[in-house]
Amino acid sequence: MSNMTINEIKTLMEDIAENDPLIEQLHSDNRKGVQRIIESHNRKLQKLKKEKEDFAKLTFFEKKLYKEGFSLVAGIDEVGRGPLAGPVVAAAVILHPDFYLAGLNDSKKLSEAKRDEYFKVIQEKAHSIGIGMIEAGEIDIINIYEATKKAMLLAISNLDCNPDFLLIDAMKLQTPYPQESIIKGDSKSISIAAASVIAKVTRDNLMKEYAVQYPGYGFDQNAGYGTREHLEGLNLRGITPIHRRSFAPVKDYDLKG
């Protein structure tokens, strides 16, 4: 190994197995560059180990259900309860038992870039995905709690197959399917986490479209939440068709135009 250059060793280490005997040989190479490569390799292995451990924790509920004979486990989550504008969006996602995506977690804990990346992977690898959406006007009529449940039920009905068990984030639904409600489920169940990402990216993309249709409110940045820019937009431009008029402070503004 001593006749290899630092760059050659670095390239070799990119694909080397964890217990490869060459690693032991490298430990006897006193070159600082080689030792830094070893340290970097060890950090990479530790990161991969933690990712697998974290992922294993997130599959606890799914694995338990698979052992009980359930195969089509749907994770269900929603996004958009709190915004002043836009719909509430729910997603139902059924994953294959061998699904693996390191780093997948509650969408709120992920960067936008990571959410977009995982969104594409989930779409490609999921067994089935269903989306449910309730618009602002109906939210005003039936209230946000009922709208959230309705969006979830729509998401389930829009799956291209019938689930045999539901894992739901902090909600109970009237359905013919057995279910379990999990508090903070998007950080405890891989299926709910996947649904969280699908719902979040779907809604964010829609709000970016609304930002073009209704400029001046910053919908592409705030997703309809009550930021300063959004409130200033309400002051200057009034209420749009996608605003929730039953929500304060929207209901306190006079309708303009």
mmCIF file of C-alpha atoms in Angstrom:
data_model
loop_
_atom_site.group_PDB
_atom_site.id
_atom_site.type_symbol
_atom_site.label_atom_id
_atom_site.label_comp_id
_atom_site.label_asym_id
_atom_site.label_seq_id
_atom_site.Cartn_x
_atom_site.Cartn_y
_atom_site.Cartn_z
ATOM 1 C CA MET A 1 0.000 0.000 0.000
ATOM 2 C CA SER A 2 2.948 2.335 0.627
ATOM 3 C CA ASN A 3 3.643 2.574 -3.084
ATOM 4 C CA MET A 4 0.162 3.973 -3.754
ATOM 5 C CA THR A 5 -0.453 7.712 -3.927
ATOM 6 C CA ILE A 6 -2.836 9.480 -1.541
ATOM 7 C CA ASN A 7 -5.335 10.023 -4.364
ATOM 8 C CA GLU A 8 -5.168 6.366 -5.364
ATOM 9 C CA ILE A 9 -5.898 5.330 -1.790
ATOM 10 C CA LYS A 10 -8.733 7.849 -1.567
ATOM 11 C CA THR A 11 -10.309 6.394 -4.700
ATOM 12 C CA LEU A 12 -9.849 2.851 -3.399
ATOM 13 C CA MET A 13 -11.538 3.689 -0.097
ATOM 14 C CA GLU A 14 -14.676 4.973 -1.808
ATOM 15 C CA ASP A 15 -15.858 1.438 -2.568
ATOM 16 C CA ILE A 16 -14.047 -0.618 0.040
ATOM 17 C CA ALA A 17 -16.017 -2.967 2.322
ATOM 18 C CA GLU A 18 -16.226 -2.252 6.039
ATOM 19 C CA ASN A 19 -14.098 -5.250 7.086
ATOM 20 C CA ASP A 20 -11.705 -5.275 4.158
ATOM 21 C CA PRO A 21 -8.194 -6.343 5.348
ATOM 22 C CA LEU A 22 -6.705 -3.483 3.346
ATOM 23 C CA ILE A 23 -8.005 -1.089 5.998
ATOM 24 C CA GLU A 24 -5.763 -2.718 8.590
ATOM 25 C CA GLN A 25 -2.794 -2.285 6.265
ATOM 26 C CA LEU A 26 -3.594 1.392 5.850
ATOM 27 C CA HIS A 27 -3.445 1.902 9.608
ATOM 28 C CA SER A 28 0.286 1.172 9.449
ATOM 29 C CA ASP A 29 0.778 3.856 6.781
ATOM 30 C CA ASN A 30 2.073 6.885 8.708
ATOM 31 C CA ARG A 31 1.330 9.440 6.025
ATOM 32 C CA LYS A 32 -1.004 12.112 7.432
ATOM 33 C CA GLY A 33 -3.043 12.108 4.248
ATOM 34 C CA VAL A 34 -3.704 8.389 4.583
ATOM 35 C CA GLN A 35 -4.708 8.737 8.236
ATOM 36 C CA ARG A 36 -7.144 11.525 7.319
ATOM 37 C CA ILE A 37 -8.664 9.244 4.685
ATOM 38 C CA ILE A 38 -9.116 6.527 7.309
ATOM 39 C CA GLU A 39 -10.759 8.987 9.711
ATOM 40 C CA SER A 40 -13.085 10.191 6.955
ATOM 41 C CA HIS A 41 -13.937 6.601 6.082
ATOM 42 C CA ASN A 42 -14.732 5.804 9.724
ATOM 43 C CA ARG A 43 -17.016 8.844 9.990
ATOM 44 C CA LYS A 44 -18.806 7.730 6.838
ATOM 45 C CA LEU A 45 -19.314 4.241 8.285
ATOM 46 C CA GLN A 46 -20.651 5.689 11.549
ATOM 47 C CA LYS A 47 -23.064 7.893 9.623
ATOM 48 C CA LEU A 48 -24.330 4.949 7.588
ATOM 49 C CA LYS A 49 -24.710 2.880 10.755
ATOM 50 C CA LYS A 50 -26.743 5.613 12.449
ATOM 51 C CA GLU A 51 -28.925 6.061 9.354
ATOM 52 C CA LYS A 52 -29.732 2.359 9.371
ATOM 53 C CA GLU A 53 -30.469 2.408 13.095
ATOM 54 C CA ASP A 54 -32.722 5.466 12.758
ATOM 55 C CA PHE A 55 -34.518 3.900 9.803
ATOM 56 C CA ALA A 56 -35.011 0.666 11.732
ATOM 57 C CA LYS A 57 -36.713 2.634 14.530
ATOM 58 C CA LEU A 58 -39.069 4.208 12.007
ATOM 59 C CA THR A 59 -40.137 0.809 10.691
ATOM 60 C CA PHE A 60 -41.216 -0.535 14.096
ATOM 61 C CA PHE A 61 -44.959 -0.185 13.515
ATOM 62 C CA GLU A 62 -44.797 -1.453 9.933
ATOM 63 C CA LYS A 63 -42.726 -4.532 10.805
ATOM 64 C CA LYS A 64 -45.081 -5.354 13.657
ATOM 65 C CA LEU A 65 -48.044 -5.220 11.272
ATOM 66 C CA TYR A 66 -46.261 -7.279 8.607
ATOM 67 C CA LYS A 67 -45.665 -9.997 11.207
ATOM 68 C CA GLU A 68 -49.371 -9.906 12.065
ATOM 69 C CA GLY A 69 -50.238 -10.611 8.442
ATOM 70 C CA PHE A 70 -50.973 -7.118 7.130
ATOM 71 C CA SER A 71 -49.222 -6.290 3.878
ATOM 72 C CA LEU A 72 -50.740 -3.055 2.562
ATOM 73 C CA VAL A 73 -50.038 -0.627 5.390
ATOM 74 C CA ALA A 74 -50.947 2.963 4.541
ATOM 75 C CA GLY A 75 -49.338 5.860 6.371
ATOM 76 C CA ILE A 76 -51.485 8.993 6.445
ATOM 77 C CA ASP A 77 -50.530 12.569 7.239
ATOM 78 C CA GLU A 78 -51.662 16.082 6.396
ATOM 79 C CA VAL A 79 -50.181 19.527 6.011
ATOM 80 C CA GLY A 80 -51.790 22.937 6.061
ATOM 81 C CA ARG A 81 -53.996 23.140 9.144
ATOM 82 C CA GLY A 82 -52.603 26.469 10.296
ATOM 83 C CA PRO A 83 -52.171 28.678 7.181
ATOM 84 C CA LEU A 84 -54.441 31.610 6.438
ATOM 85 C CA ALA A 85 -54.690 30.644 2.776
ATOM 86 C CA GLY A 86 -54.697 27.578 0.573
ATOM 87 C CA PRO A 87 -56.047 24.061 1.020
ATOM 88 C CA VAL A 88 -55.349 21.433 3.618
ATOM 89 C CA VAL A 89 -53.610 18.540 1.855
ATOM 90 C CA ALA A 90 -53.396 14.930 3.027
ATOM 91 C CA ALA A 91 -51.440 12.010 1.623
ATOM 92 C CA ALA A 92 -51.787 8.269 2.041
ATOM 93 C CA VAL A 93 -48.714 6.204 1.179
ATOM 94 C CA ILE A 94 -48.284 2.437 1.025
ATOM 95 C CA LEU A 95 -44.636 1.369 0.948
ATOM 96 C CA HIS A 96 -43.171 -1.980 -0.009
ATOM 97 C CA PRO A 97 -41.859 -3.983 2.971
ATOM 98 C CA ASP A 98 -38.285 -3.703 1.654
ATOM 99 C CA PHE A 99 -38.453 0.069 1.113
ATOM 100 C CA TYR A 100 -35.350 1.911 2.322
ATOM 101 C CA LEU A 101 -34.566 5.603 2.166
ATOM 102 C CA ALA A 102 -31.869 6.796 4.555
ATOM 103 C CA GLY A 103 -32.667 10.074 6.244
ATOM 104 C CA LEU A 104 -36.417 10.009 5.630
ATOM 105 C CA ASN A 105 -38.221 11.658 8.528
ATOM 106 C CA ASP A 106 -40.931 14.148 9.384
ATOM 107 C CA SER A 107 -41.020 16.625 6.474
ATOM 108 C CA LYS A 108 -40.747 19.573 8.883
ATOM 109 C CA LYS A 109 -37.289 18.340 9.897
ATOM 110 C CA LEU A 110 -36.015 18.195 6.316
ATOM 111 C CA SER A 111 -34.675 20.959 4.103
ATOM 112 C CA GLU A 112 -36.672 21.874 1.013
ATOM 113 C CA ALA A 113 -33.994 20.283 -1.178
ATOM 114 C CA LYS A 114 -34.169 17.025 0.785
ATOM 115 C CA ARG A 115 -37.977 17.018 0.704
ATOM 116 C CA ASP A 116 -37.921 17.426 -3.074
ATOM 117 C CA GLU A 117 -35.338 14.659 -3.412
ATOM 118 C CA TYR A 118 -37.271 12.250 -1.178
ATOM 119 C CA PHE A 119 -40.568 13.202 -2.853
ATOM 120 C CA LYS A 120 -39.245 11.878 -6.170
ATOM 121 C CA VAL A 121 -37.869 8.688 -4.618
ATOM 122 C CA ILE A 122 -41.127 7.956 -2.778
ATOM 123 C CA GLN A 123 -43.129 8.544 -5.947
ATOM 124 C CA GLU A 124 -40.904 6.108 -7.822
ATOM 125 C CA LYS A 125 -40.723 3.387 -5.178
ATOM 126 C CA ALA A 126 -44.015 3.492 -3.270
ATOM 127 C CA HIS A 127 -46.579 0.769 -3.831
ATOM 128 C CA SER A 128 -49.360 3.362 -3.956
ATOM 129 C CA ILE A 129 -49.924 7.063 -3.221
ATOM 130 C CA GLY A 130 -53.210 8.899 -2.721
ATOM 131 C CA ILE A 131 -53.745 12.648 -2.317
ATOM 132 C CA GLY A 132 -56.715 14.402 -0.695
ATOM 133 C CA MET A 133 -57.284 18.150 -0.773
ATOM 134 C CA ILE A 134 -59.922 20.405 0.771
ATOM 135 C CA GLU A 135 -60.034 24.014 -0.431
ATOM 136 C CA ALA A 136 -60.367 27.146 1.689
ATOM 137 C CA GLY A 137 -64.065 27.675 0.946
ATOM 138 C CA GLU A 138 -65.008 24.269 2.282
ATOM 139 C CA ILE A 139 -62.691 24.674 5.273
ATOM 140 C CA ASP A 140 -64.691 27.794 6.170
ATOM 141 C CA ILE A 141 -67.925 25.800 6.017
ATOM 142 C CA ILE A 142 -67.003 22.600 7.854
ATOM 143 C CA ASN A 143 -64.030 23.854 9.984
ATOM 144 C CA ILE A 144 -60.390 22.839 9.708
ATOM 145 C CA TYR A 145 -60.665 19.742 11.904
ATOM 146 C CA GLU A 146 -63.414 18.212 9.795
ATOM 147 C CA ALA A 147 -61.635 19.341 6.619
ATOM 148 C CA THR A 148 -58.473 17.550 7.750
ATOM 149 C CA LYS A 149 -60.366 14.309 8.311
ATOM 150 C CA LYS A 150 -62.114 14.658 4.949
ATOM 151 C CA ALA A 151 -58.777 15.261 3.179
ATOM 152 C CA MET A 152 -57.365 12.117 4.802
ATOM 153 C CA LEU A 153 -60.374 10.050 3.750
ATOM 154 C CA LEU A 154 -60.035 11.369 0.197
ATOM 155 C CA ALA A 155 -56.349 10.432 0.188
ATOM 156 C CA ILE A 156 -57.221 6.873 1.228
ATOM 157 C CA SER A 157 -59.923 6.618 -1.442
ATOM 158 C CA ASN A 158 -57.448 7.864 -4.066
ATOM 159 C CA LEU A 159 -55.029 4.995 -3.458
ATOM 160 C CA ASP A 160 -55.043 2.600 -6.390
ATOM 161 C CA CYS A 161 -55.551 -0.341 -4.035
ATOM 162 C CA ASN A 162 -57.362 -0.925 -0.757
ATOM 163 C CA PRO A 163 -55.099 -0.783 2.298
ATOM 164 C CA ASP A 164 -55.519 -3.418 4.968
ATOM 165 C CA PHE A 165 -54.251 -1.221 7.832
ATOM 166 C CA LEU A 166 -53.930 2.518 8.448
ATOM 167 C CA LEU A 167 -51.233 4.300 10.453
ATOM 168 C CA ILE A 168 -52.507 7.832 10.994
ATOM 169 C CA ASP A 169 -50.730 10.865 12.392
ATOM 170 C CA ALA A 170 -52.644 11.953 15.517
ATOM 171 C CA MET A 171 -56.113 11.379 14.091
ATOM 172 C CA LYS A 172 -58.872 8.765 14.161
ATOM 173 C CA LEU A 173 -61.023 8.214 11.094
ATOM 174 C CA GLN A 174 -64.322 6.512 10.380
ATOM 175 C CA THR A 175 -63.225 3.897 7.852
ATOM 176 C CA PRO A 176 -63.747 0.169 7.284
ATOM 177 C CA TYR A 177 -60.029 -0.410 7.787
ATOM 178 C CA PRO A 178 -58.288 -1.203 11.078
ATOM 179 C CA GLN A 179 -56.132 1.694 12.182
ATOM 180 C CA GLU A 180 -53.757 3.086 14.741
ATOM 181 C CA SER A 181 -53.417 6.759 15.586
ATOM 182 C CA ILE A 182 -49.843 7.725 16.466
ATOM 183 C CA ILE A 183 -49.004 11.011 18.159
ATOM 184 C CA LYS A 184 -46.115 12.631 16.243
ATOM 185 C CA GLY A 185 -46.404 9.706 13.868
ATOM 186 C CA ASP A 186 -44.401 11.472 11.175
ATOM 187 C CA SER A 187 -41.285 10.967 13.295
ATOM 188 C CA LYS A 188 -42.183 7.438 14.461
ATOM 189 C CA SER A 189 -43.491 5.644 11.364
ATOM 190 C CA ILE A 190 -41.767 5.430 7.981
ATOM 191 C CA SER A 191 -45.108 5.264 6.160
ATOM 192 C CA ILE A 192 -46.416 8.383 7.887
ATOM 193 C CA ALA A 193 -43.093 10.137 7.295
ATOM 194 C CA ALA A 194 -43.389 9.340 3.593
ATOM 195 C CA ALA A 195 -46.963 10.672 3.572
ATOM 196 C CA SER A 196 -45.735 13.803 5.341
ATOM 197 C CA VAL A 197 -43.211 14.478 2.577
ATOM 198 C CA ILE A 198 -45.725 13.823 -0.203
ATOM 199 C CA ALA A 199 -48.341 16.109 1.375
ATOM 200 C CA LYS A 200 -45.846 18.884 2.156
ATOM 201 C CA VAL A 201 -44.216 19.017 -1.288
ATOM 202 C CA THR A 202 -47.587 18.746 -3.040
ATOM 203 C CA ARG A 203 -48.981 21.663 -1.068
ATOM 204 C CA ASP A 204 -45.834 23.797 -1.329
ATOM 205 C CA ASN A 205 -45.783 23.373 -5.106
ATOM 206 C CA LEU A 206 -49.423 24.383 -5.290
ATOM 207 C CA MET A 207 -48.782 27.490 -3.176
ATOM 208 C CA LYS A 208 -45.939 28.444 -5.536
ATOM 209 C CA GLU A 209 -48.452 28.355 -8.369
ATOM 210 C CA TYR A 210 -50.809 30.523 -6.336
ATOM 211 C CA ALA A 211 -47.943 32.988 -5.785
ATOM 212 C CA VAL A 212 -47.952 33.622 -9.524
ATOM 213 C CA GLN A 213 -51.732 33.879 -9.681
ATOM 214 C CA TYR A 214 -51.978 36.095 -6.599
ATOM 215 C CA PRO A 215 -48.732 38.099 -6.325
ATOM 216 C CA GLY A 216 -47.917 40.252 -3.341
ATOM 217 C CA TYR A 217 -48.650 37.789 -0.548
ATOM 218 C CA GLY A 218 -45.428 35.742 -0.702
ATOM 219 C CA PHE A 219 -47.229 32.424 -1.042
ATOM 220 C CA ASP A 220 -44.131 30.860 -2.611
ATOM 221 C CA GLN A 221 -42.186 31.637 0.575
ATOM 222 C CA ASN A 222 -44.757 31.375 3.370
ATOM 223 C CA ALA A 223 -47.079 28.659 1.962
ATOM 224 C CA GLY A 224 -50.031 30.709 3.173
ATOM 225 C CA TYR A 225 -48.911 31.157 6.774
ATOM 226 C CA GLY A 226 -49.319 34.545 8.394
ATOM 227 C CA THR A 227 -45.911 36.088 7.805
ATOM 228 C CA ARG A 228 -45.309 39.838 7.747
ATOM 229 C CA GLU A 229 -45.276 39.865 3.941
ATOM 230 C CA HIS A 230 -48.546 37.962 3.850
ATOM 231 C CA LEU A 231 -50.252 40.336 6.305
ATOM 232 C CA GLU A 232 -48.945 43.335 4.394
ATOM 233 C CA GLY A 233 -50.416 41.817 1.255
ATOM 234 C CA LEU A 234 -53.772 41.503 2.980
ATOM 235 C CA ASN A 235 -53.599 45.160 4.013
ATOM 236 C CA LEU A 236 -52.750 46.336 0.500
ATOM 237 C CA ARG A 237 -54.678 43.914 -1.685
ATOM 238 C CA GLY A 238 -57.385 42.388 0.438
ATOM 239 C CA ILE A 239 -58.622 38.821 0.519
ATOM 240 C CA THR A 240 -58.127 36.393 -2.372
ATOM 241 C CA PRO A 241 -60.368 33.423 -3.280
ATOM 242 C CA ILE A 242 -57.900 31.054 -1.608
ATOM 243 C CA HIS A 243 -57.980 32.805 1.782
ATOM 244 C CA ARG A 244 -59.731 31.157 4.719
ATOM 245 C CA ARG A 245 -62.239 33.773 5.705
ATOM 246 C CA SER A 246 -63.120 32.022 8.963
ATOM 247 C CA PHE A 247 -59.515 32.370 10.172
ATOM 248 C CA ALA A 248 -58.279 35.366 12.149
ATOM 249 C CA PRO A 249 -56.972 37.813 11.114
ATOM 250 C CA VAL A 250 -58.322 37.205 7.577
ATOM 251 C CA LYS A 251 -61.915 37.605 8.767
ATOM 252 C CA ASP A 252 -61.009 41.021 10.153
ATOM 253 C CA TYR A 253 -60.062 42.424 6.729
ATOM 254 C CA ASP A 254 -62.583 44.008 4.411
ATOM 255 C CA LEU A 255 -62.964 42.198 1.104
ATOM 256 C CA LYS A 256 -61.409 44.304 -1.634
ATOM 257 C CA GLY A 257 -62.320 43.803 -5.284
#
